[in-house]
Amino acid sequence: MTDPELKAAYRRLEEAIRAVSELEGARGVITEWVVVTAHQSYDEDGDPSVQIGQWMPDGGEVPYHRVMGLLDYALTMRRAEIAEA
């Protein structure tokens, strides 16, 4: 990542993640993070399209095995919440 504006945006994103984490009661140092987004758009014919984005520190500098473990853990927790509902 070389664009200074993009680097600054990632810094702001990490600061926001840190702030929300602290307000939600998280303790300690953030070692990894992944933000997953879904973007809905429509083409000129009105047909829908969904784009899934994954945003990671510095544009993706987290090793795959760590990102996959983090996402798998989050998915497992959500499935457990659904099963309890």
N, CA, C and O atoms as a printed pandas DataFrame, in Angstrom:
     atom_number atom_name residue_name chain_id  residue_number  x_coord  y_coord  z_coord
0              1         N          MET        A               1    0.863   -1.169    0.000
1              2        CA          MET        A               1    0.000    0.000    0.000
2              3         C          MET        A               1    0.906    1.226    0.000
3              4         O          MET        A               1    1.720    1.413    0.905
4              5         N          THR        A               2    0.754    2.047   -1.014
5              6        CA          THR        A               2    1.627    3.210   -1.132
6              7         C          THR        A               2    0.870    4.532   -1.068
7              8         O          THR        A               2    1.472    5.569   -0.791
8              9         N          ASP        A               3   -0.414    4.516   -1.313
9             10        CA          ASP        A               3   -1.198    5.735   -1.336
10            11         C          ASP        A               3   -1.332    6.299    0.083
11            12         O          ASP        A               3   -1.906    5.640    0.949
12            13         N          PRO        A               4   -0.810    7.514    0.336
13            14        CA          PRO        A               4   -0.887    8.096    1.684
14            15         C          PRO        A               4   -2.327    8.258    2.173
15            16         O          PRO        A               4   -2.601    8.086    3.361
16            17         N          GLU        A               5   -3.241    8.586    1.270
17            18        CA          GLU        A               5   -4.638    8.744    1.658
18            19         C          GLU        A               5   -5.232    7.410    2.109
19            20         O          GLU        A               5   -5.994    7.362    3.075
20            21         N          LEU        A               6   -4.884    6.329    1.410
21            22        CA          LEU        A               6   -5.356    5.004    1.773
22            23         C          LEU        A               6   -4.757    4.571    3.110
23            24         O          LEU        A               6   -5.461    4.016    3.954
24            25         N          LYS        A               7   -3.466    4.823    3.305
25            26        CA          LYS        A               7   -2.819    4.500    4.580
26            27         C          LYS        A               7   -3.499    5.229    5.729
27            28         O          LYS        A               7   -3.744    4.642    6.783
28            29         N          ALA        A               8   -3.801    6.491    5.532
29            30        CA          ALA        A               8   -4.470    7.286    6.567
30            31         C          ALA        A               8   -5.858    6.720    6.857
31            32         O          ALA        A               8   -6.285    6.686    8.012
32            33         N          ALA        A               9   -6.559    6.279    5.827
33            34        CA          ALA        A               9   -7.892    5.707    6.013
34            35         C          ALA        A               9   -7.811    4.420    6.830
35            36         O          ALA        A               9   -8.640    4.193    7.711
36            37         N          TYR        A              10   -6.819    3.579    6.543
37            38        CA          TYR        A              10   -6.653    2.352    7.322
38            39         C          TYR        A              10   -6.307    2.676    8.777
39            40         O          TYR        A              10   -6.769    1.981    9.682
40            41         N          ARG        A              11   -5.516    3.705    9.019
41            42        CA          ARG        A              11   -5.212    4.115   10.393
42            43         C          ARG        A              11   -6.484    4.551   11.115
43            44         O          ARG        A              11   -6.702    4.186   12.271
44            45         N          ARG        A              12   -7.321    5.328   10.438
45            46        CA          ARG        A              12   -8.587    5.764   11.040
46            47         C          ARG        A              12   -9.503    4.581   11.311
47            48         O          ARG        A              12  -10.178    4.537   12.339
48            49         N          LEU        A              13   -9.527    3.625   10.396
49            50        CA          LEU        A              13  -10.346    2.432   10.587
50            51         C          LEU        A              13   -9.883    1.673   11.818
51            52         O          LEU        A              13  -10.703    1.255   12.635
52            53         N          GLU        A              14   -8.578    1.492   11.959
53            54        CA          GLU        A              14   -8.061    0.771   13.122
54            55         C          GLU        A              14   -8.341    1.542   14.408
55            56         O          GLU        A              14   -8.655    0.935   15.431
56            57         N          GLU        A              15   -8.233    2.852   14.371
57            58        CA          GLU        A              15   -8.562    3.661   15.552
58            59         C          GLU        A              15  -10.034    3.501   15.912
59            60         O          GLU        A              15  -10.375    3.415   17.091
60            61         N          ALA        A              16  -10.909    3.461   14.911
61            62        CA          ALA        A              16  -12.340    3.282   15.169
62            63         C          ALA        A              16  -12.614    1.900   15.753
63            64         O          ALA        A              16  -13.413    1.766   16.680
64            65         N          ILE        A              17  -11.959    0.878   15.219
65            66        CA          ILE        A              17  -12.122   -0.478   15.743
66            67         C          ILE        A              17  -11.664   -0.526   17.195
67            68         O          ILE        A              17  -12.326   -1.129   18.040
68            69         N          ARG        A              18  -10.545    0.101   17.481
69            70        CA          ARG        A              18  -10.027    0.136   18.851
70            71         C          ARG        A              18  -11.018    0.839   19.779
71            72         O          ARG        A              18  -11.283    0.351   20.878
72            73         N          ALA        A              19  -11.568    1.976   19.354
73            74        CA          ALA        A              19  -12.508    2.734   20.177
74            75         C          ALA        A              19  -13.774    1.928   20.460
75            76         O          ALA        A              19  -14.240    1.877   21.599
76            77         N          VAL        A              20  -14.325    1.303   19.431
77            78        CA          VAL        A              20  -15.537    0.496   19.622
78            79         C          VAL        A              20  -15.235   -0.686   20.542
79            80         O          VAL        A              20  -16.030   -1.006   21.426
80            81         N          SER        A              21  -14.096   -1.328   20.338
81            82        CA          SER        A              21  -13.712   -2.471   21.173
82            83         C          SER        A              21  -13.642   -2.077   22.638
83            84         O          SER        A              21  -14.154   -2.787   23.504
84            85         N          GLU        A              22  -13.014   -0.953   22.912
85            86        CA          GLU        A              22  -12.896   -0.483   24.294
86            87         C          GLU        A              22  -14.264   -0.175   24.876
87            88         O          GLU        A              22  -14.540   -0.534   26.021
88            89         N          LEU        A              23  -15.127    0.481   24.111
89            90        CA          LEU        A              23  -16.472    0.801   24.591
90            91         C          LEU        A              23  -17.306   -0.455   24.822
91            92         O          LEU        A              23  -18.183   -0.462   25.686
92            93         N          GLU        A              24  -17.046   -1.504   24.069
93            94        CA          GLU        A              24  -17.758   -2.776   24.234
94            95         C          GLU        A              24  -17.141   -3.639   25.335
95            96         O          GLU        A              24  -17.638   -4.729   25.619
96            97         N          GLY        A              25  -16.063   -3.157   25.954
97            98        CA          GLY        A              25  -15.473   -3.868   27.081
98            99         C          GLY        A              25  -14.287   -4.753   26.773
99           100         O          GLY        A              25  -13.823   -5.479   27.652
100          101         N          ALA        A              26  -13.777   -4.718   25.542
101          102        CA          ALA        A              26  -12.607   -5.535   25.206
102          103         C          ALA        A              26  -11.386   -5.008   25.959
103          104         O          ALA        A              26  -11.237   -3.803   26.164
104          105         N          ARG        A              27  -10.527   -5.923   26.361
105          106        CA          ARG        A              27   -9.314   -5.548   27.086
106          107         C          ARG        A              27   -8.092   -6.040   26.313
107          108         O          ARG        A              27   -8.177   -6.994   25.541
108          109         N          GLY        A              28   -6.990   -5.398   26.523
109          110        CA          GLY        A              28   -5.751   -5.833   25.895
110          111         C          GLY        A              28   -5.496   -5.157   24.561
111          112         O          GLY        A              28   -6.183   -4.212   24.175
112          113         N          VAL        A              29   -4.509   -5.658   23.882
113          114        CA          VAL        A              29   -4.057   -5.099   22.614
114          115         C          VAL        A              29   -4.698   -5.858   21.461
115          116         O          VAL        A              29   -4.726   -7.088   21.475
116          117         N          ILE        A              30   -5.205   -5.155   20.475
117          118        CA          ILE        A              30   -5.741   -5.814   19.279
118          119         C          ILE        A              30   -4.569   -6.382   18.497
119          120         O          ILE        A              30   -3.646   -5.658   18.123
120          121         N          THR        A              31   -4.617   -7.677   18.255
121          122        CA          THR        A              31   -3.524   -8.306   17.510
122          123         C          THR        A              31   -3.884   -8.552   16.048
123          124         O          THR        A              31   -3.006   -8.532   15.185
124          125         N          GLU        A              32   -5.154   -8.782   15.764
125          126        CA          GLU        A              32   -5.634   -8.931   14.398
126          127         C          GLU        A              32   -7.024   -8.338   14.311
127          128         O          GLU        A              32   -7.732   -8.219   15.312
128          129         N          TRP        A              33   -7.403   -7.969   13.102
129          130        CA          TRP        A              33   -8.783   -7.559   12.857
130          131         C          TRP        A              33   -9.109   -7.759   11.404
131          132         O          TRP        A              33   -8.246   -7.686   10.529
132          133         N          VAL        A              34  -10.382   -8.015   11.167
133          134        CA          VAL        A              34  -10.910   -8.146    9.814
134          135         C          VAL        A              34  -12.285   -7.484    9.826
135          136         O          VAL        A              34  -13.086   -7.736   10.726
136          137         N          VAL        A              35  -12.555   -6.661    8.857
137          138        CA          VAL        A              35  -13.876   -6.075    8.681
138          139         C          VAL        A              35  -14.439   -6.658    7.394
139          140         O          VAL        A              35  -13.794   -6.613    6.346
140          141         N          VAL        A              36  -15.645   -7.203    7.481
141          142        CA          VAL        A              36  -16.305   -7.776    6.310
142          143         C          VAL        A              36  -17.506   -6.899    5.989
143          144         O          VAL        A              36  -18.304   -6.578    6.869
144          145         N          THR        A              37  -17.628   -6.516    4.728
145          146        CA          THR        A              37  -18.730   -5.664    4.299
146          147         C          THR        A              37  -19.436   -6.292    3.101
147          148         O          THR        A              37  -18.852   -7.067    2.343
148          149         N          ALA        A              38  -20.708   -5.934    2.956
149          150        CA          ALA        A              38  -21.472   -6.335    1.774
150          151         C          ALA        A              38  -21.965   -5.053    1.112
151          152         O          ALA        A              38  -22.511   -4.174    1.779
152          153         N          HIS        A              39  -21.773   -4.950   -0.185
153          154        CA          HIS        A              39  -22.149   -3.765   -0.953
154          155         C          HIS        A              39  -23.174   -4.168   -2.010
155          156         O          HIS        A              39  -22.891   -4.999   -2.873
156          157         N          GLN        A              40  -24.340   -3.588   -1.940
157          158        CA          GLN        A              40  -25.403   -3.864   -2.912
158          159         C          GLN        A              40  -25.378   -2.766   -3.976
159          160         O          GLN        A              40  -25.332   -1.578   -3.657
160          161         N          SER        A              41  -25.407   -3.174   -5.219
161          162        CA          SER        A              41  -25.502   -2.198   -6.311
162          163         C          SER        A              41  -26.396   -2.771   -7.401
163          164         O          SER        A              41  -26.782   -3.940   -7.357
164          165         N          TYR        A              42  -26.715   -1.944   -8.367
165          166        CA          TYR        A              42  -27.582   -2.344   -9.479
166          167         C          TYR        A              42  -26.966   -1.848  -10.774
167          168         O          TYR        A              42  -26.437   -0.738  -10.836
168          169         N          ASP        A              43  -27.037   -2.672  -11.806
169          170        CA          ASP        A              43  -26.517   -2.241  -13.100
170          171         C          ASP        A              43  -27.576   -1.409  -13.833
171          172         O          ASP        A              43  -28.655   -1.153  -13.298
172          173         N          GLU        A              44  -27.261   -1.000  -15.037
173          174        CA          GLU        A              44  -28.163   -0.127  -15.797
174          175         C          GLU        A              44  -29.507   -0.785  -16.135
175          176         O          GLU        A              44  -30.481   -0.096  -16.436
176          177         N          ASP        A              45  -29.553   -2.137  -16.083
177          178        CA          ASP        A              45  -30.811   -2.850  -16.332
178          179         C          ASP        A              45  -31.599   -3.096  -15.041
179          180         O          ASP        A              45  -32.682   -3.682  -15.067
180          181         N          GLY        A              46  -31.050   -2.649  -13.929
181          182        CA          GLY        A              46  -31.710   -2.852  -12.642
182          183         C          GLY        A              46  -31.407   -4.182  -11.984
183          184         O          GLY        A              46  -31.990   -4.515  -10.952
184          185         N          ASP        A              47  -30.492   -4.949  -12.577
185          186        CA          ASP        A              47  -30.124   -6.240  -11.991
186          187         C          ASP        A              47  -29.201   -6.014  -10.800
187          188         O          ASP        A              47  -28.256   -5.229  -10.872
188          189         N          PRO        A              48  -29.491   -6.723   -9.689
189          190        CA          PRO        A              48  -28.681   -6.521   -8.493
190          191         C          PRO        A              48  -27.329   -7.225   -8.575
191          192         O          PRO        A              48  -27.157   -8.216   -9.285
192          193         N          SER        A              49  -26.400   -6.689   -7.838
193          194        CA          SER        A              49  -25.078   -7.277   -7.715
194          195         C          SER        A              49  -24.610   -7.045   -6.290
195          196         O          SER        A              49  -24.784   -5.955   -5.744
196          197         N          VAL        A              50  -24.019   -8.062   -5.689
197          198        CA          VAL        A              50  -23.481   -7.938   -4.340
198          199         C          VAL        A              50  -21.973   -8.139   -4.404
199          200         O          VAL        A              50  -21.477   -9.063   -5.049
200          201         N          GLN        A              51  -21.276   -7.273   -3.738
201          202        CA          GLN        A              51  -19.819   -7.372   -3.650
202          203         C          GLN        A              51  -19.474   -7.496   -2.174
203          204         O          GLN        A              51  -19.945   -6.708   -1.353
204          205         N          ILE        A              52  -18.661   -8.474   -1.838
205          206        CA          ILE        A              52  -18.226   -8.674   -0.460
206          207         C          ILE        A              52  -16.798   -8.158   -0.350
207          208         O          ILE        A              52  -15.925   -8.526   -1.137
208          209         N          GLY        A              53  -16.576   -7.296    0.644
209          210        CA          GLY        A              53  -15.244   -6.743    0.862
210          211         C          GLY        A              53  -14.661   -7.273    2.160
211          212         O          GLY        A              53  -15.385   -7.502    3.129
212          213         N          GLN        A              54  -13.361   -7.465    2.174
213          214        CA          GLN        A              54  -12.625   -7.849    3.377
214          215         C          GLN        A              54  -11.524   -6.827    3.571
215          216         O          GLN        A              54  -10.664   -6.648    2.709
216          217         N          TRP        A              55  -11.558   -6.168    4.695
217          218        CA          TRP        A              55  -10.585   -5.122    4.979
218          219         C          TRP        A              55   -9.735   -5.571    6.158
219          220         O          TRP        A              55  -10.262   -5.908    7.218
220          221         N          MET        A              56   -8.429   -5.574    5.973
221          222        CA          MET        A              56   -7.486   -6.035    6.990
222          223         C          MET        A              56   -6.406   -4.981    7.198
223          224         O          MET        A              56   -6.238   -4.089    6.366
224          225         N          PRO        A              57   -5.676   -5.080    8.303
225          226        CA          PRO        A              57   -4.631   -4.088    8.563
226          227         C          PRO        A              57   -3.720   -3.888    7.350
227          228         O          PRO        A              57   -3.301   -4.846    6.699
228          229         N          ASP        A              58   -3.434   -2.644    7.072
229          230        CA          ASP        A              58   -2.530   -2.272    5.977
230          231         C          ASP        A              58   -2.908   -2.904    4.651
231          232         O          ASP        A              58   -2.038   -3.188    3.828
232          233         N          GLY        A              59   -4.197   -3.127    4.436
233          234        CA          GLY        A              59   -4.658   -3.634    3.161
234          235         C          GLY        A              59   -4.485   -5.121    2.958
235          236         O          GLY        A              59   -4.559   -5.586    1.820
236          237         N          GLY        A              60   -4.258   -5.889    4.007
237          238        CA          GLY        A              60   -4.204   -7.347    3.861
238          239         C          GLY        A              60   -2.906   -7.983    4.255
239          240         O          GLY        A              60   -2.531   -9.018    3.703
240          241         N          GLU        A              61   -2.207   -7.393    5.197
241          242        CA          GLU        A              61   -0.904   -7.915    5.597
242          243         C          GLU        A              61   -0.971   -8.973    6.693
243          244         O          GLU        A              61    0.055   -9.311    7.282
244          245         N          VAL        A              62   -2.160   -9.502    6.976
245          246        CA          VAL        A              62   -2.320  -10.543    7.985
246          247         C          VAL        A              62   -2.182  -11.896    7.296
247          248         O          VAL        A              62   -2.800  -12.115    6.255
248          249         N          PRO        A              63   -1.373  -12.821    7.860
249          250        CA          PRO        A              63   -1.230  -14.142    7.229
250          251         C          PRO        A              63   -2.578  -14.853    7.093
251          252         O          PRO        A              63   -3.441  -14.733    7.962
252          253         N          TYR        A              64   -2.749  -15.584    6.010
253          254        CA          TYR        A              64   -4.013  -16.258    5.725
254          255         C          TYR        A              64   -4.489  -17.130    6.880
255          256         O          TYR        A              64   -5.670  -17.108    7.225
256          257         N          HIS        A              65   -3.583  -17.898    7.479
257          258        CA          HIS        A              65   -4.013  -18.816    8.534
258          259         C          HIS        A              65   -4.576  -18.067    9.735
259          260         O          HIS        A              65   -5.448  -18.590   10.429
260          261         N          ARG        A              66   -4.100  -16.864    9.991
261          262        CA          ARG        A              66   -4.621  -16.084   11.117
262          263         C          ARG        A              66   -5.976  -15.474   10.771
263          264         O          ARG        A              66   -6.886  -15.467   11.600
264          265         N          VAL        A              67   -6.113  -14.962    9.549
265          266        CA          VAL        A              67   -7.396  -14.391    9.129
266          267         C          VAL        A              67   -8.470  -15.473    9.092
267          268         O          VAL        A              67   -9.584  -15.266    9.575
268          269         N          MET        A              68   -8.137  -16.619    8.523
269          270        CA          MET        A              68   -9.109  -17.695    8.422
270          271         C          MET        A              68   -9.511  -18.191    9.804
271          272         O          MET        A              68  -10.682  -18.499   10.029
272          273         N          GLY        A              69   -8.572  -18.273   10.727
273          274        CA          GLY        A              69   -8.898  -18.684   12.091
274          275         C          GLY        A              69   -9.804  -17.676   12.774
275          276         O          GLY        A              69  -10.742  -18.058   13.474
276          277         N          LEU        A              70   -9.535  -16.399   12.577
277          278        CA          LEU        A              70  -10.351  -15.343   13.166
278          279         C          LEU        A              70  -11.775  -15.381   12.616
279          280         O          LEU        A              70  -12.739  -15.306   13.378
280          281         N          LEU        A              71  -11.907  -15.497   11.302
281          282        CA          LEU        A              71  -13.225  -15.559   10.683
282          283         C          LEU        A              71  -13.969  -16.832   11.073
283          284         O          LEU        A              71  -15.176  -16.793   11.313
284          285         N          ASP        A              72  -13.263  -17.956   11.139
285          286        CA          ASP        A              72  -13.890  -19.216   11.515
286          287         C          ASP        A              72  -14.400  -19.143   12.950
287          288         O          ASP        A              72  -15.497  -19.619   13.242
288          289         N          TYR        A              73  -13.628  -18.563   13.829
289          290        CA          TYR        A              73  -14.058  -18.420   15.224
290          291         C          TYR        A              73  -15.306  -17.543   15.316
291          292         O          TYR        A              73  -16.253  -17.885   16.024
292          293         N          ALA        A              74  -15.312  -16.419   14.606
293          294        CA          ALA        A              74  -16.472  -15.524   14.620
294          295         C          ALA        A              74  -17.709  -16.244   14.079
295          296         O          ALA        A              74  -18.796  -16.101   14.638
296          297         N          LEU        A              75  -17.559  -17.004   13.015
297          298        CA          LEU        A              75  -18.670  -17.761   12.439
298          299         C          LEU        A              75  -19.181  -18.812   13.420
299          300         O          LEU        A              75  -20.391  -18.992   13.558
300          301         N          THR        A              76  -18.283  -19.498   14.094
301          302        CA          THR        A              76  -18.667  -20.499   15.084
302          303         C          THR        A              76  -19.456  -19.858   16.220
303          304         O          THR        A              76  -20.445  -20.424   16.685
304          305         N          MET        A              77  -19.027  -18.688   16.667
305          306        CA          MET        A              77  -19.741  -17.987   17.743
306          307         C          MET        A              77  -21.141  -17.574   17.278
307          308         O          MET        A              77  -22.098  -17.700   18.041
308          309         N          ARG        A              78  -21.277  -17.088   16.057
309          310        CA          ARG        A              78  -22.590  -16.692   15.543
310          311         C          ARG        A              78  -23.510  -17.898   15.428
311          312         O          ARG        A              78  -24.690  -17.813   15.768
312          313         N          ARG        A              79  -22.981  -19.021   14.950
313          314        CA          ARG        A              79  -23.786  -20.237   14.843
314          315         C          ARG        A              79  -24.264  -20.701   16.216
315          316         O          ARG        A              79  -25.401  -21.152   16.359
316          317         N          ALA        A              80  -23.403  -20.594   17.223
317          318        CA          ALA        A              80  -23.791  -20.970   18.579
318          319         C          ALA        A              80  -24.900  -20.055   19.090
319          320         O          ALA        A              80  -25.836  -20.519   19.740
320          321         N          GLU        A              81  -24.799  -18.752   18.798
321          322        CA          GLU        A              81  -25.846  -17.816   19.215
322          323         C          GLU        A              81  -27.179  -18.168   18.555
323          324         O          GLU        A              81  -28.226  -18.123   19.200
324          325         N          ILE        A              82  -27.138  -18.513   17.291
325          326        CA          ILE        A              82  -28.359  -18.875   16.560
326          327         C          ILE        A              82  -28.953  -20.158   17.138
327          328         O          ILE        A              82  -30.168  -20.264   17.302
328          329         N          ALA        A              83  -28.102  -21.122   17.442
329          330        CA          ALA        A              83  -28.576  -22.393   17.983
330          331         C          ALA        A              83  -29.246  -22.211   19.337
331          332         O          ALA        A              83  -30.171  -22.948   19.679
332          333         N          GLU        A              84  -28.785  -21.238   20.102
333          334        CA          GLU        A              84  -29.363  -20.979   21.433
334          335         C          GLU        A              84  -30.675  -20.205   21.350
335          336         O          GLU        A              84  -31.459  -20.217   22.299
336          337         N          ALA        A              85  -30.919  -19.538   20.237
337          338        CA          ALA        A              85  -32.118  -18.689   20.112
338          339         C          ALA        A              85  -33.381  -19.487   19.920
339          340         O          ALA        A              85  -34.462  -18.911   19.801
